[in-house]
Amino acid sequence: MTEIPREEFVLKCTSACAGCPSSLALRYVLKAAGHDTVLVVPACCTSVIQGIFPFTSLNVTVYNIAFAAAAACASGMSEAFRKAGKKTSVIVYAGDGGTVDIGLQGLSAALEREEDFLYVCYDNEAYSNTGMQRSGATPYGARTTTTPAGKTHPKKDLDGIVAAHNPPYMATTCVAYPQDVFRKVQKALSIRGPSFIHLLAPCPTSWRFSPDLTIEMGKRAIRSGMWILYEREFGKVTINSVSKAALKNPLPLEDYLSPQGRFSGIGQREKDILISQARKMAKRLIHEEEGVC
Ligand SMILES: Cc1ncc(C[n+]2csc(CCOP(=O)(O)OP(=O)(O)O)c2C)c(N)n1
Ligand SMILES: [Mg+2]
């Protein structure tokens, strides 16, 4: 942790829920990015946590933007900075709803144009800010206010969609591993062109677990193989060591699901579907890492 600067860009006493993973992750994202950063934020928990003008809890410039336009806005901004000869980092910090559903078209277009910006999707697997409705990123079987009997569609393969655009750098990470978040954001910002980071953010409010378990739930997500930490740098896939170990000897799925109220009453069929999806993803990544595909 000593390599991570002590300076804080997310100030204390925000309106975040207890145990909020998104504000914690943002601390590490901004520590990695530093002062010369503009954060582009569509509607999400972060736009609440940042506060209401003229007050703000974020100690960098923040640009609030309509859902669908975050990536378009960031790409235009980064181009304007480039023309002005400035090295300012432009980072979209958006939720899963704003990324896998509403902002996907703009993200795709900006990736295709190879604009120089970083897009961080913090994935709490629901529209949390508006009361835990399901998003395309909600996993199979999870109960939300719009899927009270459990979601009957799988989590959308956002990383597969992003990878199809072949950005120079993309990675997954999780708030439970601050050094991993820090390192990947620094790396993403050091590479020219668009980069994408998909950050798992276990949300006590939406997932209905105790707020003191945020970090533990993130670790269990990785150790059970339900979330895989990896990087794709200029097309080369590297599965990070913590996930490599987890995939060889995964924690039982039950250890990940049982503290979460959103999975209460989940049946064996749903569990089997979750396991088979996770295995499929692991297999694909292992093949890609070995250069088999
Ligand atoms: C076009 C539009 N539709 C809906 C809303 C209402 N809204 C604000 S935040 C939000 C949820 C966003 O979910 P997500 O992107 O996952 O972020 P989270 O709240 O989970 O942080 C919604 C639906 C809006 N502001 N604009
Ligand atoms: Mg969300």
mmCIF file of C-alpha atoms and ligand atoms in Angstrom:
data_model
loop_
_atom_site.group_PDB
_atom_site.id
_atom_site.type_symbol
_atom_site.label_atom_id
_atom_site.label_comp_id
_atom_site.label_asym_id
_atom_site.label_seq_id
_atom_site.Cartn_x
_atom_site.Cartn_y
_atom_site.Cartn_z
ATOM 1 C CA MET A 1 0.000 0.000 0.000
ATOM 2 C CA THR A 2 2.989 2.322 0.480
ATOM 3 C CA GLU A 3 3.173 3.049 -3.258
ATOM 4 C CA ILE A 4 -0.352 4.540 -3.148
ATOM 5 C CA PRO A 5 -0.313 8.307 -2.435
ATOM 6 C CA ARG A 6 -1.884 9.470 0.805
ATOM 7 C CA GLU A 7 -3.473 12.467 -0.878
ATOM 8 C CA GLU A 8 -7.257 12.155 -1.060
ATOM 9 C CA PHE A 9 -9.395 13.333 -3.964
ATOM 10 C CA VAL A 10 -12.643 11.947 -2.529
ATOM 11 C CA LEU A 11 -13.213 14.055 0.573
ATOM 12 C CA LYS A 12 -14.785 12.769 3.772
ATOM 13 C CA CYS A 13 -18.475 12.831 4.789
ATOM 14 C CA THR A 14 -20.072 12.078 1.425
ATOM 15 C CA SER A 15 -23.650 10.865 1.073
ATOM 16 C CA ALA A 16 -22.456 7.361 0.119
ATOM 17 C CA CYS A 17 -24.124 4.414 1.865
ATOM 18 C CA ALA A 18 -22.111 2.657 4.584
ATOM 19 C CA GLY A 19 -19.690 0.231 2.974
ATOM 20 C CA CYS A 20 -20.023 1.878 -0.483
ATOM 21 C CA PRO A 21 -17.619 0.173 -2.903
ATOM 22 C CA SER A 22 -17.955 2.778 -5.643
ATOM 23 C CA SER A 23 -16.679 5.716 -3.607
ATOM 24 C CA LEU A 24 -13.886 3.559 -2.177
ATOM 25 C CA ALA A 25 -12.829 2.475 -5.672
ATOM 26 C CA LEU A 26 -12.972 6.065 -6.889
ATOM 27 C CA ARG A 27 -10.463 7.017 -4.183
ATOM 28 C CA TYR A 28 -7.938 4.638 -5.735
ATOM 29 C CA VAL A 29 -8.795 5.604 -9.296
ATOM 30 C CA LEU A 30 -8.134 9.277 -8.520
ATOM 31 C CA LYS A 31 -5.022 8.571 -6.462
ATOM 32 C CA ALA A 32 -3.660 6.811 -9.553
ATOM 33 C CA ALA A 33 -4.753 9.578 -11.926
ATOM 34 C CA GLY A 34 -3.706 12.613 -9.864
ATOM 35 C CA HIS A 35 -4.716 16.280 -9.971
ATOM 36 C CA ASP A 36 -4.647 16.855 -13.701
ATOM 37 C CA THR A 37 -7.797 14.855 -14.328
ATOM 38 C CA VAL A 38 -11.317 15.544 -15.494
ATOM 39 C CA LEU A 39 -13.887 13.039 -14.361
ATOM 40 C CA VAL A 40 -16.891 12.539 -16.629
ATOM 41 C CA VAL A 41 -19.815 11.199 -14.626
ATOM 42 C CA PRO A 42 -23.216 10.186 -15.989
ATOM 43 C CA ALA A 43 -26.178 9.773 -13.618
ATOM 44 C CA CYS A 44 -25.283 7.108 -11.043
ATOM 45 C CA CYS A 45 -24.467 6.797 -7.337
ATOM 46 C CA THR A 46 -21.277 8.798 -7.981
ATOM 47 C CA SER A 47 -23.257 11.807 -9.177
ATOM 48 C CA VAL A 48 -25.027 11.753 -5.808
ATOM 49 C CA ILE A 49 -21.847 11.128 -3.813
ATOM 50 C CA GLN A 50 -20.122 14.081 -5.513
ATOM 51 C CA GLY A 51 -22.632 16.450 -3.859
ATOM 52 C CA ILE A 52 -24.793 19.278 -5.139
ATOM 53 C CA PHE A 53 -23.309 22.450 -6.645
ATOM 54 C CA PRO A 54 -21.708 24.623 -5.248
ATOM 55 C CA PHE A 55 -20.492 21.893 -2.858
ATOM 56 C CA THR A 56 -18.518 18.860 -3.925
ATOM 57 C CA SER A 57 -16.782 15.937 -2.302
ATOM 58 C CA LEU A 58 -14.495 15.387 -5.291
ATOM 59 C CA ASN A 59 -11.251 17.307 -5.447
ATOM 60 C CA VAL A 60 -10.863 17.128 -9.236
ATOM 61 C CA THR A 61 -12.872 18.713 -12.034
ATOM 62 C CA VAL A 62 -16.121 16.825 -12.605
ATOM 63 C CA TYR A 63 -18.279 17.038 -15.687
ATOM 64 C CA ASN A 64 -21.793 15.641 -15.298
ATOM 65 C CA ILE A 65 -23.283 14.357 -18.498
ATOM 66 C CA ALA A 66 -26.441 12.639 -19.709
ATOM 67 C CA PHE A 67 -26.304 8.852 -19.542
ATOM 68 C CA ALA A 68 -25.892 8.039 -23.205
ATOM 69 C CA ALA A 69 -23.243 10.695 -23.865
ATOM 70 C CA ALA A 70 -20.469 9.916 -21.338
ATOM 71 C CA ALA A 71 -18.007 8.302 -23.744
ATOM 72 C CA ALA A 72 -18.803 10.785 -26.525
ATOM 73 C CA CYS A 73 -18.201 13.661 -24.121
ATOM 74 C CA ALA A 74 -14.928 12.180 -22.851
ATOM 75 C CA SER A 75 -13.616 11.526 -26.333
ATOM 76 C CA GLY A 76 -14.397 15.090 -27.465
ATOM 77 C CA MET A 77 -12.813 16.473 -24.322
ATOM 78 C CA SER A 78 -9.624 14.454 -24.690
ATOM 79 C CA GLU A 79 -9.302 15.573 -28.314
ATOM 80 C CA ALA A 80 -9.748 19.213 -27.252
ATOM 81 C CA PHE A 81 -7.032 18.804 -24.595
ATOM 82 C CA ARG A 82 -4.728 17.206 -27.148
ATOM 83 C CA LYS A 83 -5.245 20.098 -29.599
ATOM 84 C CA ALA A 84 -4.521 22.554 -26.762
ATOM 85 C CA GLY A 85 -1.292 20.670 -25.973
ATOM 86 C CA LYS A 86 -2.486 19.606 -22.517
ATOM 87 C CA LYS A 87 -1.830 16.245 -20.884
ATOM 88 C CA THR A 88 -5.000 16.233 -18.750
ATOM 89 C CA SER A 89 -6.373 12.724 -18.166
ATOM 90 C CA VAL A 90 -10.019 12.226 -19.039
ATOM 91 C CA ILE A 91 -11.757 9.454 -17.124
ATOM 92 C CA VAL A 92 -15.359 8.346 -17.419
ATOM 93 C CA TYR A 93 -16.534 6.906 -14.120
ATOM 94 C CA ALA A 94 -19.867 5.263 -14.850
ATOM 95 C CA GLY A 95 -22.082 2.591 -13.359
ATOM 96 C CA ASP A 96 -23.061 -0.675 -14.992
ATOM 97 C CA GLY A 97 -26.508 0.584 -16.006
ATOM 98 C CA GLY A 98 -24.913 3.621 -17.633
ATOM 99 C CA THR A 99 -22.437 1.375 -19.449
ATOM 100 C CA VAL A 100 -23.825 -2.029 -20.380
ATOM 101 C CA ASP A 101 -27.289 -0.624 -21.135
ATOM 102 C CA ILE A 102 -27.679 3.095 -21.697
ATOM 103 C CA GLY A 103 -24.180 4.236 -22.675
ATOM 104 C CA LEU A 104 -23.071 1.251 -24.748
ATOM 105 C CA GLN A 105 -23.555 2.847 -28.155
ATOM 106 C CA GLY A 106 -21.494 5.925 -27.237
ATOM 107 C CA LEU A 107 -18.796 3.718 -25.702
ATOM 108 C CA SER A 108 -18.614 1.574 -28.826
ATOM 109 C CA ALA A 109 -18.290 4.630 -31.057
ATOM 110 C CA ALA A 110 -15.548 6.211 -28.927
ATOM 111 C CA LEU A 111 -13.594 2.923 -28.828
ATOM 112 C CA GLU A 112 -13.860 2.624 -32.586
ATOM 113 C CA ARG A 113 -12.543 6.189 -33.032
ATOM 114 C CA GLU A 114 -9.533 5.237 -30.844
ATOM 115 C CA GLU A 115 -9.875 8.366 -28.719
ATOM 116 C CA ASP A 116 -7.434 8.784 -25.848
ATOM 117 C CA PHE A 117 -9.417 8.395 -22.628
ATOM 118 C CA LEU A 118 -10.059 5.896 -19.849
ATOM 119 C CA TYR A 119 -13.503 4.455 -19.243
ATOM 120 C CA VAL A 120 -14.032 2.897 -15.811
ATOM 121 C CA CYS A 121 -17.267 0.984 -15.368
ATOM 122 C CA TYR A 122 -17.846 0.315 -11.685
ATOM 123 C CA ASP A 123 -20.177 -2.616 -11.708
ATOM 124 C CA ASN A 124 -22.505 -2.991 -8.733
ATOM 125 C CA GLU A 125 -24.709 -5.184 -10.899
ATOM 126 C CA ALA A 126 -27.847 -3.024 -10.612
ATOM 127 C CA TYR A 127 -29.289 0.436 -11.023
ATOM 128 C CA SER A 128 -28.439 1.052 -7.382
ATOM 129 C CA ASN A 129 -28.928 4.791 -7.156
ATOM 130 C CA THR A 130 -32.596 4.584 -8.127
ATOM 131 C CA GLY A 131 -33.499 1.669 -5.868
ATOM 132 C CA MET A 132 -31.843 -1.520 -7.109
ATOM 133 C CA GLN A 133 -33.514 -2.232 -10.418
ATOM 134 C CA ARG A 134 -31.962 -4.927 -12.598
ATOM 135 C CA SER A 135 -29.448 -3.909 -15.238
ATOM 136 C CA GLY A 136 -27.912 -5.897 -18.078
ATOM 137 C CA ALA A 137 -25.055 -6.585 -15.653
ATOM 138 C CA THR A 138 -27.231 -8.171 -12.962
ATOM 139 C CA PRO A 139 -26.344 -11.871 -12.704
ATOM 140 C CA TYR A 140 -28.719 -14.725 -13.348
ATOM 141 C CA GLY A 141 -30.964 -15.526 -10.380
ATOM 142 C CA ALA A 142 -30.361 -12.249 -8.491
ATOM 143 C CA ARG A 143 -33.407 -10.609 -6.951
ATOM 144 C CA THR A 144 -33.802 -6.893 -7.602
ATOM 145 C CA THR A 145 -36.839 -4.645 -7.273
ATOM 146 C CA THR A 146 -37.673 -5.345 -10.937
ATOM 147 C CA THR A 147 -36.776 -9.058 -10.758
ATOM 148 C CA PRO A 148 -38.380 -9.984 -7.414
ATOM 149 C CA ALA A 149 -38.348 -13.701 -8.256
ATOM 150 C CA GLY A 150 -34.739 -13.629 -9.521
ATOM 151 C CA LYS A 151 -33.351 -12.471 -12.868
ATOM 152 C CA THR A 152 -34.057 -14.841 -15.718
ATOM 153 C CA HIS A 153 -31.373 -13.536 -18.079
ATOM 154 C CA PRO A 154 -27.601 -13.881 -17.735
ATOM 155 C CA LYS A 155 -25.189 -11.036 -17.065
ATOM 156 C CA LYS A 156 -24.283 -9.318 -20.320
ATOM 157 C CA ASP A 157 -20.746 -10.036 -21.527
ATOM 158 C CA LEU A 158 -19.578 -6.425 -21.487
ATOM 159 C CA ASP A 159 -15.889 -7.379 -21.600
ATOM 160 C CA GLY A 160 -16.455 -9.519 -24.674
ATOM 161 C CA ILE A 161 -18.176 -6.572 -26.379
ATOM 162 C CA VAL A 162 -15.362 -4.175 -25.448
ATOM 163 C CA ALA A 163 -12.684 -6.705 -26.467
ATOM 164 C CA ALA A 164 -14.277 -6.933 -29.923
ATOM 165 C CA HIS A 165 -13.211 -3.279 -30.402
ATOM 166 C CA ASN A 166 -9.632 -4.284 -29.641
ATOM 167 C CA PRO A 167 -8.671 -1.322 -27.425
ATOM 168 C CA PRO A 168 -4.945 -1.109 -26.589
ATOM 169 C CA TYR A 169 -5.653 -1.801 -22.915
ATOM 170 C CA MET A 170 -8.543 -3.281 -21.013
ATOM 171 C CA ALA A 171 -8.698 -4.927 -17.608
ATOM 172 C CA THR A 172 -10.969 -6.146 -14.893
ATOM 173 C CA THR A 173 -10.388 -5.269 -11.280
ATOM 174 C CA CYS A 174 -12.212 -5.204 -7.962
ATOM 175 C CA VAL A 175 -12.425 -2.748 -5.095
ATOM 176 C CA ALA A 176 -11.220 -5.492 -2.727
ATOM 177 C CA TYR A 177 -7.748 -5.204 -4.321
ATOM 178 C CA PRO A 178 -6.698 -1.520 -4.056
ATOM 179 C CA GLN A 179 -3.181 -2.089 -5.426
ATOM 180 C CA ASP A 180 -4.695 -3.838 -8.432
ATOM 181 C CA VAL A 181 -7.071 -0.912 -9.065
ATOM 182 C CA PHE A 182 -4.236 1.605 -8.642
ATOM 183 C CA ARG A 183 -1.783 -0.234 -10.897
ATOM 184 C CA LYS A 184 -4.299 -0.837 -13.675
ATOM 185 C CA VAL A 185 -5.506 2.767 -13.735
ATOM 186 C CA GLN A 186 -1.902 3.999 -13.947
ATOM 187 C CA LYS A 187 -1.158 1.544 -16.714
ATOM 188 C CA ALA A 188 -4.330 2.454 -18.627
ATOM 189 C CA LEU A 189 -3.471 6.157 -18.456
ATOM 190 C CA SER A 190 0.087 5.534 -19.624
ATOM 191 C CA ILE A 191 -1.078 3.928 -22.868
ATOM 192 C CA ARG A 192 -2.293 6.144 -25.709
ATOM 193 C CA GLY A 193 -5.742 5.421 -27.062
ATOM 194 C CA PRO A 194 -8.911 4.257 -25.369
ATOM 195 C CA SER A 195 -8.661 2.025 -22.332
ATOM 196 C CA PHE A 196 -11.359 0.294 -20.394
ATOM 197 C CA ILE A 197 -11.472 -0.980 -16.821
ATOM 198 C CA HIS A 198 -14.353 -3.089 -15.531
ATOM 199 C CA LEU A 199 -14.384 -2.846 -11.759
ATOM 200 C CA LEU A 200 -16.497 -5.134 -9.587
ATOM 201 C CA ALA A 201 -18.123 -3.112 -6.812
ATOM 202 C CA PRO A 202 -19.992 -5.342 -4.327
ATOM 203 C CA CYS A 203 -22.786 -3.074 -3.074
ATOM 204 C CA PRO A 204 -24.172 -3.864 0.410
ATOM 205 C CA THR A 205 -27.375 -1.933 -0.289
ATOM 206 C CA SER A 206 -28.244 -3.609 -3.603
ATOM 207 C CA TRP A 207 -26.801 -7.026 -2.905
ATOM 208 C CA ARG A 208 -28.180 -6.988 0.632
ATOM 209 C CA PHE A 209 -25.191 -7.998 2.712
ATOM 210 C CA SER A 210 -23.751 -6.416 5.824
ATOM 211 C CA PRO A 211 -21.841 -3.149 5.017
ATOM 212 C CA ASP A 212 -18.729 -4.365 6.857
ATOM 213 C CA LEU A 213 -18.386 -7.182 4.276
ATOM 214 C CA THR A 214 -17.736 -5.105 1.125
ATOM 215 C CA ILE A 215 -14.068 -6.078 0.841
ATOM 216 C CA GLU A 216 -14.724 -9.653 1.900
ATOM 217 C CA MET A 217 -17.436 -10.025 -0.763
ATOM 218 C CA GLY A 218 -15.049 -8.713 -3.411
ATOM 219 C CA LYS A 219 -12.448 -11.258 -2.358
ATOM 220 C CA ARG A 220 -15.005 -14.055 -2.399
ATOM 221 C CA ALA A 221 -16.131 -13.024 -5.892
ATOM 222 C CA ILE A 222 -12.582 -13.564 -7.130
ATOM 223 C CA ARG A 223 -11.802 -16.630 -5.028
ATOM 224 C CA SER A 224 -14.967 -18.365 -6.196
ATOM 225 C CA GLY A 225 -14.135 -17.598 -9.833
ATOM 226 C CA MET A 226 -17.296 -15.530 -10.266
ATOM 227 C CA TRP A 227 -15.119 -12.541 -11.167
ATOM 228 C CA ILE A 228 -11.781 -12.999 -12.906
ATOM 229 C CA LEU A 229 -8.960 -10.468 -12.662
ATOM 230 C CA TYR A 230 -7.152 -10.147 -15.968
ATOM 231 C CA GLU A 231 -5.661 -7.665 -18.423
ATOM 232 C CA ARG A 232 -5.747 -7.499 -22.186
ATOM 233 C CA GLU A 233 -2.818 -5.417 -23.398
ATOM 234 C CA PHE A 234 -2.547 -4.946 -27.166
ATOM 235 C CA GLY A 235 -4.570 -8.144 -27.527
ATOM 236 C CA LYS A 236 -2.456 -10.230 -25.146
ATOM 237 C CA VAL A 237 -4.427 -11.668 -22.251
ATOM 238 C CA THR A 238 -2.852 -12.121 -18.811
ATOM 239 C CA ILE A 239 -4.895 -13.650 -16.022
ATOM 240 C CA ASN A 240 -3.648 -12.092 -12.790
ATOM 241 C CA SER A 241 -2.103 -14.392 -10.200
ATOM 242 C CA VAL A 242 -4.876 -14.157 -7.595
ATOM 243 C CA SER A 243 -7.391 -15.358 -10.188
ATOM 244 C CA LYS A 244 -5.040 -18.024 -11.536
ATOM 245 C CA ALA A 245 -4.862 -19.516 -8.050
ATOM 246 C CA ALA A 246 -8.624 -19.158 -7.560
ATOM 247 C CA LEU A 247 -9.442 -20.898 -10.850
ATOM 248 C CA LYS A 248 -7.296 -23.895 -9.862
ATOM 249 C CA ASN A 249 -8.936 -24.246 -6.469
ATOM 250 C CA PRO A 250 -12.139 -22.174 -6.302
ATOM 251 C CA LEU A 251 -14.034 -21.304 -3.143
ATOM 252 C CA PRO A 252 -17.467 -22.993 -3.099
ATOM 253 C CA LEU A 253 -20.038 -20.774 -4.848
ATOM 254 C CA GLU A 254 -22.177 -20.958 -1.713
ATOM 255 C CA ASP A 255 -19.565 -18.960 0.247
ATOM 256 C CA TYR A 256 -20.030 -16.110 -2.215
ATOM 257 C CA LEU A 257 -23.816 -16.322 -2.579
ATOM 258 C CA SER A 258 -25.016 -17.026 0.964
ATOM 259 C CA PRO A 259 -24.192 -13.633 2.596
ATOM 260 C CA GLN A 260 -26.128 -11.881 -0.201
ATOM 261 C CA GLY A 261 -29.859 -11.342 0.324
ATOM 262 C CA ARG A 262 -30.330 -10.892 -3.431
ATOM 263 C CA PHE A 263 -29.615 -14.610 -3.874
ATOM 264 C CA SER A 264 -31.847 -15.775 -1.020
ATOM 265 C CA GLY A 265 -33.890 -18.813 -2.034
ATOM 266 C CA ILE A 266 -31.878 -19.357 -5.223
ATOM 267 C CA GLY A 267 -32.331 -22.873 -6.597
ATOM 268 C CA GLN A 268 -29.757 -25.437 -7.742
ATOM 269 C CA ARG A 269 -30.663 -24.801 -11.394
ATOM 270 C CA GLU A 270 -29.741 -21.112 -11.070
ATOM 271 C CA LYS A 271 -26.534 -22.015 -9.227
ATOM 272 C CA ASP A 272 -25.582 -24.437 -11.998
ATOM 273 C CA ILE A 273 -26.187 -21.707 -14.588
ATOM 274 C CA LEU A 274 -23.976 -19.270 -12.660
ATOM 275 C CA ILE A 275 -21.216 -21.869 -12.335
ATOM 276 C CA SER A 276 -21.385 -22.842 -15.989
ATOM 277 C CA GLN A 277 -21.211 -19.180 -17.100
ATOM 278 C CA ALA A 278 -18.198 -18.551 -14.861
ATOM 279 C CA ARG A 279 -16.470 -21.695 -16.189
ATOM 280 C CA LYS A 280 -17.151 -20.678 -19.769
ATOM 281 C CA MET A 281 -15.581 -17.273 -19.161
ATOM 282 C CA ALA A 282 -12.557 -18.829 -17.421
ATOM 283 C CA LYS A 283 -12.073 -21.309 -20.251
ATOM 284 C CA ARG A 284 -12.207 -18.560 -22.858
ATOM 285 C CA LEU A 285 -9.652 -16.441 -21.019
ATOM 286 C CA ILE A 286 -7.302 -19.388 -20.398
ATOM 287 C CA HIS A 287 -7.459 -20.264 -24.102
ATOM 288 C CA GLU A 288 -6.791 -16.666 -25.067
ATOM 289 C CA GLU A 289 -3.891 -16.423 -22.640
ATOM 290 C CA GLU A 290 -2.388 -19.580 -24.091
ATOM 291 C CA GLY A 291 -2.979 -18.224 -27.573
ATOM 292 C CA VAL A 292 -5.146 -21.236 -28.459
ATOM 293 C CA CYS A 293 -8.076 -19.345 -29.995
HETATM 294 C C1 LIG B 1 -31.990 9.028 -19.372
HETATM 295 C C2 LIG B 1 -32.131 8.750 -17.910
HETATM 296 N N1 LIG B 1 -32.840 7.673 -17.530
HETATM 297 C C3 LIG B 1 -32.955 7.373 -16.218
HETATM 298 C C4 LIG B 1 -32.405 8.189 -15.271
HETATM 299 C C5 LIG B 1 -32.566 7.852 -13.796
HETATM 300 N N2 LIG B 1 -31.369 7.285 -13.224
HETATM 301 C C6 LIG B 1 -30.460 8.032 -12.559
HETATM 302 S S1 LIG B 1 -29.213 7.148 -11.921
HETATM 303 C C7 LIG B 1 -29.875 5.708 -12.501
HETATM 304 C C8 LIG B 1 -29.229 4.380 -12.189
HETATM 305 C C9 LIG B 1 -27.869 4.220 -12.775
HETATM 306 O O1 LIG B 1 -27.411 2.916 -12.578
HETATM 307 P P1 LIG B 1 -25.895 2.610 -12.756
HETATM 308 O O2 LIG B 1 -25.382 3.201 -13.994
HETATM 309 O O3 LIG B 1 -25.709 1.148 -12.593
HETATM 310 O O4 LIG B 1 -25.196 3.389 -11.542
HETATM 311 P P2 LIG B 1 -25.426 3.152 -9.964
HETATM 312 O O5 LIG B 1 -26.662 3.904 -9.608
HETATM 313 O O6 LIG B 1 -25.566 1.704 -9.733
HETATM 314 O O7 LIG B 1 -24.227 3.762 -9.333
HETATM 315 C C10 LIG B 1 -31.048 5.942 -13.214
HETATM 316 C C11 LIG B 1 -31.895 4.922 -13.842
HETATM 317 C C12 LIG B 1 -31.672 9.316 -15.712
HETATM 318 N N3 LIG B 1 -31.042 10.126 -14.853
HETATM 319 N N4 LIG B 1 -31.550 9.572 -17.027
HETATM 320 MG MG MG B 2 -24.996 0.075 -10.965
#
